[in-house]
Amino acid sequence: MEISLVNKPLTAKRSLVFFLVPNFSLLPFAAAIETLRIANRMLGYDAYSWRLASTDGAQVVSSSGIALEVNSSVADERKHLGGESRPSMVLVCSGVFVEDFQNKSVNAWLREVYNRGVAVGSLCTGAHVLASAGLLTGKRCAIHWENLPGFAEAFPQVDVFADLYEIDSNIYTCAGGTASLDMMLNLIDQDFGENLVNRVCEQALTDRVRGPHDRQRLPLRARLGVQNAKVLSIIELMEGNLAEPLSLLELADSAGLSRRQIERLFRQEMGRSPARYYLEIRLDRARHLLVQSAMPVVEVAVACGFVSASHFSKCYRELYNRSPQQERADRKVTLAQSAR
């Protein structure tokens, strides 16, 4: 049965450019395009069209090793801005190692796109590219939770959130994964309304439309397999105070428990002391900063609550069996291999 798209223009059209950065993630890219394709099928005409672009017009290899041919280069796209092929939106698609993508021509093109009134956006870690181009200063944006620590340190002038997606004026950013489906559904809702969104969801076998501020990660209870509310509240406090760690007494007072009680609860629920668990999550954040940013090791140490680089290095080696410097060196090797 046909569902009427009430009060929405059936001739509305958008053209999108997906700009592919080397090592882009296939899942958010495919989820975005498939959502638009399904919408076209439900409408019976191509309300949405798209093309792929890269820096030089050459194919781009995704993080899974699958290479995609593109339709245009940045130089081509700059010419399109003044003609009939002008896009409605440009989306930057990236993934791992985005911190190492630096291209002045791409930055200039993105600024030109935005200044000409074309919507710009990103999938997965693409907010990093938009921020490098200066487009996110004072703006809200979303990025994958794993990349958020490094991004926040690199771009303190940007309001970054672990949301599924963010829309701030004419800038659309999403965290990647299946969140790109949700952001595209929002776009379809703007153009054609809820009825079409529901039909697309049925075809994509998704049972609900998630809002922009739905959480990216599983709740702590599910992620850690912990049911004790006191332990969960203490872990939330720990995760929110990594640069300036709270004392065990402060953590105990916040939960209305004694130090001895939280020691016993953590050993029962987490298999380690609260001090050990707190140290591990601080080191986990440090590891993300080491591989996602160029911050000096001493600054990484301070950002994760360590009073000295030597103490930080000692703790890091004990947990990961390598020094922070070796972590950086291993990343450079991985980068070199992925570039081949």
XYZ file of C-alpha atoms in Angstrom:
340
model
C 0.000 0.000 0.000
C 1.318 3.449 -0.905
C 1.809 5.790 2.009
C 1.091 9.443 1.316
C 3.964 11.845 1.909
C 1.719 14.626 3.125
C 2.790 18.263 2.744
C 6.188 17.331 1.345
C 7.331 18.155 -2.212
C 7.720 14.981 -4.231
C 10.236 16.669 -6.522
C 12.714 17.620 -3.780
C 16.215 16.610 -4.819
C 19.605 16.587 -3.179
C 22.969 15.790 -4.693
C 25.752 14.662 -2.395
C 29.503 14.343 -2.746
C 31.187 11.700 -0.599
C 34.842 12.683 -0.227
C 36.886 9.579 0.576
C 39.961 9.834 2.806
C 42.454 6.921 2.688
C 41.557 4.214 5.239
C 37.922 5.364 5.384
C 35.455 3.055 7.117
C 33.130 1.153 4.805
C 30.275 0.632 7.279
C 29.223 4.285 7.777
C 29.853 5.057 4.095
C 27.697 2.140 2.883
C 25.001 2.778 5.508
C 24.641 6.387 4.352
C 24.420 5.573 0.647
C 22.120 2.581 1.116
C 19.721 4.681 3.189
C 19.477 7.198 0.352
C 19.131 4.439 -2.251
C 16.243 2.867 -0.347
C 14.555 6.265 -0.082
C 14.804 6.646 -3.879
C 13.277 3.213 -4.349
C 10.390 3.984 -2.023
C 9.752 7.287 -3.790
C 9.952 5.818 -7.277
C 12.443 8.388 -8.531
C 15.958 9.615 -7.736
C 15.400 12.308 -5.155
C 18.961 11.710 -3.977
C 22.004 11.422 -6.193
C 25.656 11.124 -5.250
C 29.163 10.885 -6.553
C 32.483 9.941 -4.981
C 35.518 12.193 -4.880
C 39.131 11.894 -3.758
C 42.030 14.304 -3.517
C 43.429 13.512 -6.963
C 40.620 11.526 -8.564
C 42.396 8.208 -7.982
C 40.805 5.216 -6.275
C 40.820 5.156 -2.477
C 41.523 2.121 -0.310
C 39.267 1.645 2.711
C 40.420 0.420 6.121
C 39.247 -3.070 5.148
C 41.505 -3.077 2.085
C 38.677 -2.679 -0.430
C 39.428 0.001 -3.033
C 36.728 2.192 -4.568
C 36.894 4.107 -7.828
C 35.751 7.732 -7.606
C 34.057 10.118 -10.012
C 36.044 13.279 -9.463
C 38.965 15.065 -7.856
C 39.047 18.114 -5.592
C 39.988 20.217 -8.632
C 36.926 18.886 -10.474
C 34.689 19.591 -7.510
C 35.867 23.191 -7.283
C 34.736 23.668 -10.881
C 31.391 22.014 -10.145
C 30.621 24.629 -7.463
C 29.879 27.197 -10.151
C 27.810 25.012 -12.473
C 24.856 22.666 -12.760
C 26.771 19.917 -10.929
C 26.968 22.001 -7.746
C 26.205 19.622 -4.833
C 23.720 20.151 -2.024
C 26.022 18.541 0.519
C 29.630 17.358 0.852
C 30.381 14.569 3.351
C 33.936 13.686 4.392
C 34.320 9.929 4.922
C 37.316 8.789 6.940
C 38.307 6.188 9.501
C 41.533 5.088 11.143
C 44.684 7.235 10.983
C 42.664 10.345 10.057
C 45.015 12.425 12.216
C 47.720 11.938 9.596
C 45.635 13.238 6.711
C 46.767 16.804 6.040
C 45.944 18.465 2.723
C 45.765 22.232 2.222
C 43.878 21.900 -1.079
C 41.162 19.820 0.578
C 40.908 22.306 3.462
C 40.566 25.237 1.043
C 37.923 23.396 -1.001
C 35.873 22.549 2.101
C 35.966 26.168 3.228
C 34.858 27.284 -0.227
C 32.038 24.730 -0.216
C 30.776 25.992 3.139
C 31.152 29.675 2.262
C 29.048 29.128 -0.861
C 26.158 27.845 1.225
C 26.615 24.128 0.560
C 26.074 21.891 3.587
C 29.183 20.069 4.781
C 29.462 17.075 7.034
C 31.411 14.027 8.053
C 31.075 10.329 8.729
C 33.002 8.490 11.455
C 36.226 10.448 12.116
C 35.703 12.989 9.323
C 35.087 15.750 11.879
C 38.877 15.782 12.236
C 39.202 16.923 8.618
C 36.481 19.560 9.022
C 38.178 20.871 12.172
C 41.536 21.028 10.372
C 39.837 23.161 7.725
C 38.649 25.537 10.449
C 34.961 24.786 9.952
C 34.137 23.538 13.452
C 35.421 26.380 15.620
C 32.673 27.176 18.123
C 30.474 24.444 16.622
C 28.997 21.273 18.069
C 30.144 18.055 16.440
C 30.118 14.297 16.927
C 32.966 11.854 16.459
C 33.523 8.173 17.223
C 34.048 7.652 20.971
C 37.437 6.030 20.403
C 38.730 9.184 18.701
C 37.135 11.697 21.045
C 40.069 12.065 23.528
C 42.617 12.852 20.827
C 40.206 15.119 18.974
C 39.346 17.111 22.106
C 43.035 17.675 22.843
C 43.830 18.671 19.247
C 40.842 21.014 18.819
C 39.925 22.563 22.179
C 37.922 25.282 20.398
C 35.398 22.706 19.124
C 32.453 21.428 21.190
C 32.764 17.691 20.584
C 30.322 15.124 21.955
C 29.985 11.348 22.065
C 26.581 11.652 20.379
C 25.362 9.652 17.386
C 25.260 12.786 15.272
C 25.173 16.557 15.557
C 23.640 19.185 13.287
C 24.884 22.724 13.884
C 23.529 25.202 11.328
C 24.723 23.811 7.981
C 27.240 21.307 9.367
C 26.338 17.634 9.830
C 28.663 15.282 11.716
C 28.130 11.710 12.845
C 30.076 9.193 14.881
C 30.256 6.539 12.183
C 29.099 2.946 12.207
C 25.330 2.747 11.910
C 24.988 6.345 13.159
C 25.297 7.492 9.543
C 21.995 5.707 8.852
C 20.363 7.762 11.612
C 21.782 11.020 10.264
C 20.553 10.228 6.752
C 17.119 9.386 8.132
C 17.076 12.840 9.707
C 17.854 14.326 6.286
C 15.069 12.302 4.670
C 12.676 13.420 7.411
C 13.520 17.055 6.644
C 12.761 16.495 2.959
C 9.816 14.086 2.980
C 8.611 13.502 6.507
C 8.078 10.622 8.907
C 6.133 8.331 6.593
C 9.037 7.884 4.207
C 11.444 7.478 7.118
C 9.308 4.627 8.448
C 9.253 2.907 5.063
C 13.037 3.168 4.764
C 13.405 1.702 8.267
C 11.214 -1.241 7.343
C 13.324 -1.968 4.283
C 16.580 -1.632 6.246
C 15.237 -3.906 9.022
C 15.826 -1.308 11.702
C 13.081 -1.063 14.283
C 13.519 2.525 15.419
C 15.017 5.880 14.533
C 17.654 6.887 17.050
C 17.918 10.497 18.091
C 21.107 12.543 17.745
C 21.883 12.385 21.455
C 21.423 8.651 21.905
C 24.541 7.095 23.383
C 27.249 5.644 21.133
C 28.453 2.995 23.544
C 26.602 0.392 25.523
C 25.588 1.483 29.029
C 28.235 0.668 31.643
C 26.003 -2.046 33.078
C 25.963 -3.932 29.769
C 29.505 -3.046 28.694
C 31.140 -4.251 31.912
C 28.645 -6.935 32.904
C 28.318 -5.268 36.311
C 25.002 -4.972 38.136
C 26.023 -3.260 41.385
C 24.766 0.342 41.219
C 27.382 1.619 43.682
C 30.256 0.234 41.624
C 28.780 1.658 38.422
C 28.395 5.123 39.959
C 32.020 5.063 41.121
C 33.241 3.986 37.669
C 31.277 6.839 36.084
C 33.035 9.247 38.441
C 36.395 7.733 37.533
C 35.749 8.068 33.805
C 34.733 11.692 34.294
C 37.860 12.589 36.278
C 40.894 11.270 34.432
C 43.096 14.380 34.257
C 42.663 15.068 37.981
C 41.968 11.695 39.615
C 39.805 11.628 42.704
C 41.110 9.997 45.864
C 39.638 6.728 47.081
C 38.185 8.641 50.030
C 36.414 11.062 47.665
C 35.075 8.153 45.604
C 33.890 6.365 48.737
C 32.175 9.478 50.097
C 30.356 10.055 46.791
C 28.893 6.549 46.988
C 28.127 6.734 50.694
C 30.544 3.895 51.445
C 33.752 3.400 53.373
C 37.103 2.777 51.679
C 37.019 -0.807 52.934
C 33.571 -1.336 51.377
C 34.544 -0.086 47.917
C 37.742 -2.148 48.063
C 35.644 -5.244 48.759
C 33.013 -4.402 46.098
C 35.594 -3.797 43.367
C 37.385 -7.050 44.092
C 34.069 -8.893 43.914
C 32.744 -7.169 40.781
C 35.866 -6.151 38.848
C 38.480 -8.631 40.099
C 40.869 -5.830 41.066
C 41.164 -2.952 43.509
C 39.499 0.390 42.728
C 42.942 2.015 42.526
C 44.074 -0.547 39.959
C 40.917 -0.152 37.887
C 41.231 3.651 37.964
C 44.851 3.360 36.789
C 43.855 1.077 33.911
C 41.189 3.415 32.516
C 43.629 6.361 32.750
C 46.213 4.344 30.841
C 43.592 3.353 28.280
C 42.905 7.026 27.615
C 46.647 7.663 27.391
C 46.946 4.935 24.777
C 44.271 6.602 22.644
C 46.049 9.951 22.915
C 49.383 8.427 21.955
C 48.045 6.890 18.749
C 45.631 9.685 17.817
C 47.675 12.807 18.475
C 51.154 14.274 18.298
C 51.036 15.390 21.937
C 54.415 15.042 23.690
C 54.510 12.098 26.062
C 54.774 14.402 29.069
C 51.566 16.194 28.025
C 49.787 12.860 27.574
C 50.912 11.944 31.084
C 49.514 15.166 32.559
C 46.239 14.842 30.612
C 45.752 11.413 32.178
C 46.519 12.402 35.754
C 50.165 11.386 36.127
C 52.514 13.667 38.049
C 55.598 12.744 36.022
C 56.497 11.260 32.642
C 58.713 8.660 34.294
C 55.921 7.350 36.518
C 53.590 7.331 33.534
C 56.080 5.354 31.422
C 56.622 2.843 34.223
C 52.886 2.217 34.637
C 52.347 2.079 30.872
C 55.070 -0.517 30.369
C 53.728 -2.654 33.211
C 50.261 -2.797 31.623
C 51.065 -2.932 27.888
C 54.570 -4.468 27.898
C 55.958 -1.551 25.905
C 56.817 2.066 26.541
C 54.762 5.032 25.322
C 57.550 5.740 22.834
C 57.333 2.189 21.480
C 53.564 2.597 21.131
C 54.164 5.600 18.885
C 56.845 3.759 16.912
C 54.537 0.765 16.339
C 51.870 3.126 15.040
C 54.285 4.621 12.513
C 55.070 1.126 11.234
C 51.350 0.375 10.888
C 50.845 3.625 9.009
C 53.676 2.853 6.615
C 52.269 -0.606 5.913
C 48.752 0.738 5.269
C 50.130 3.266 2.792
C 51.641 0.550 0.559
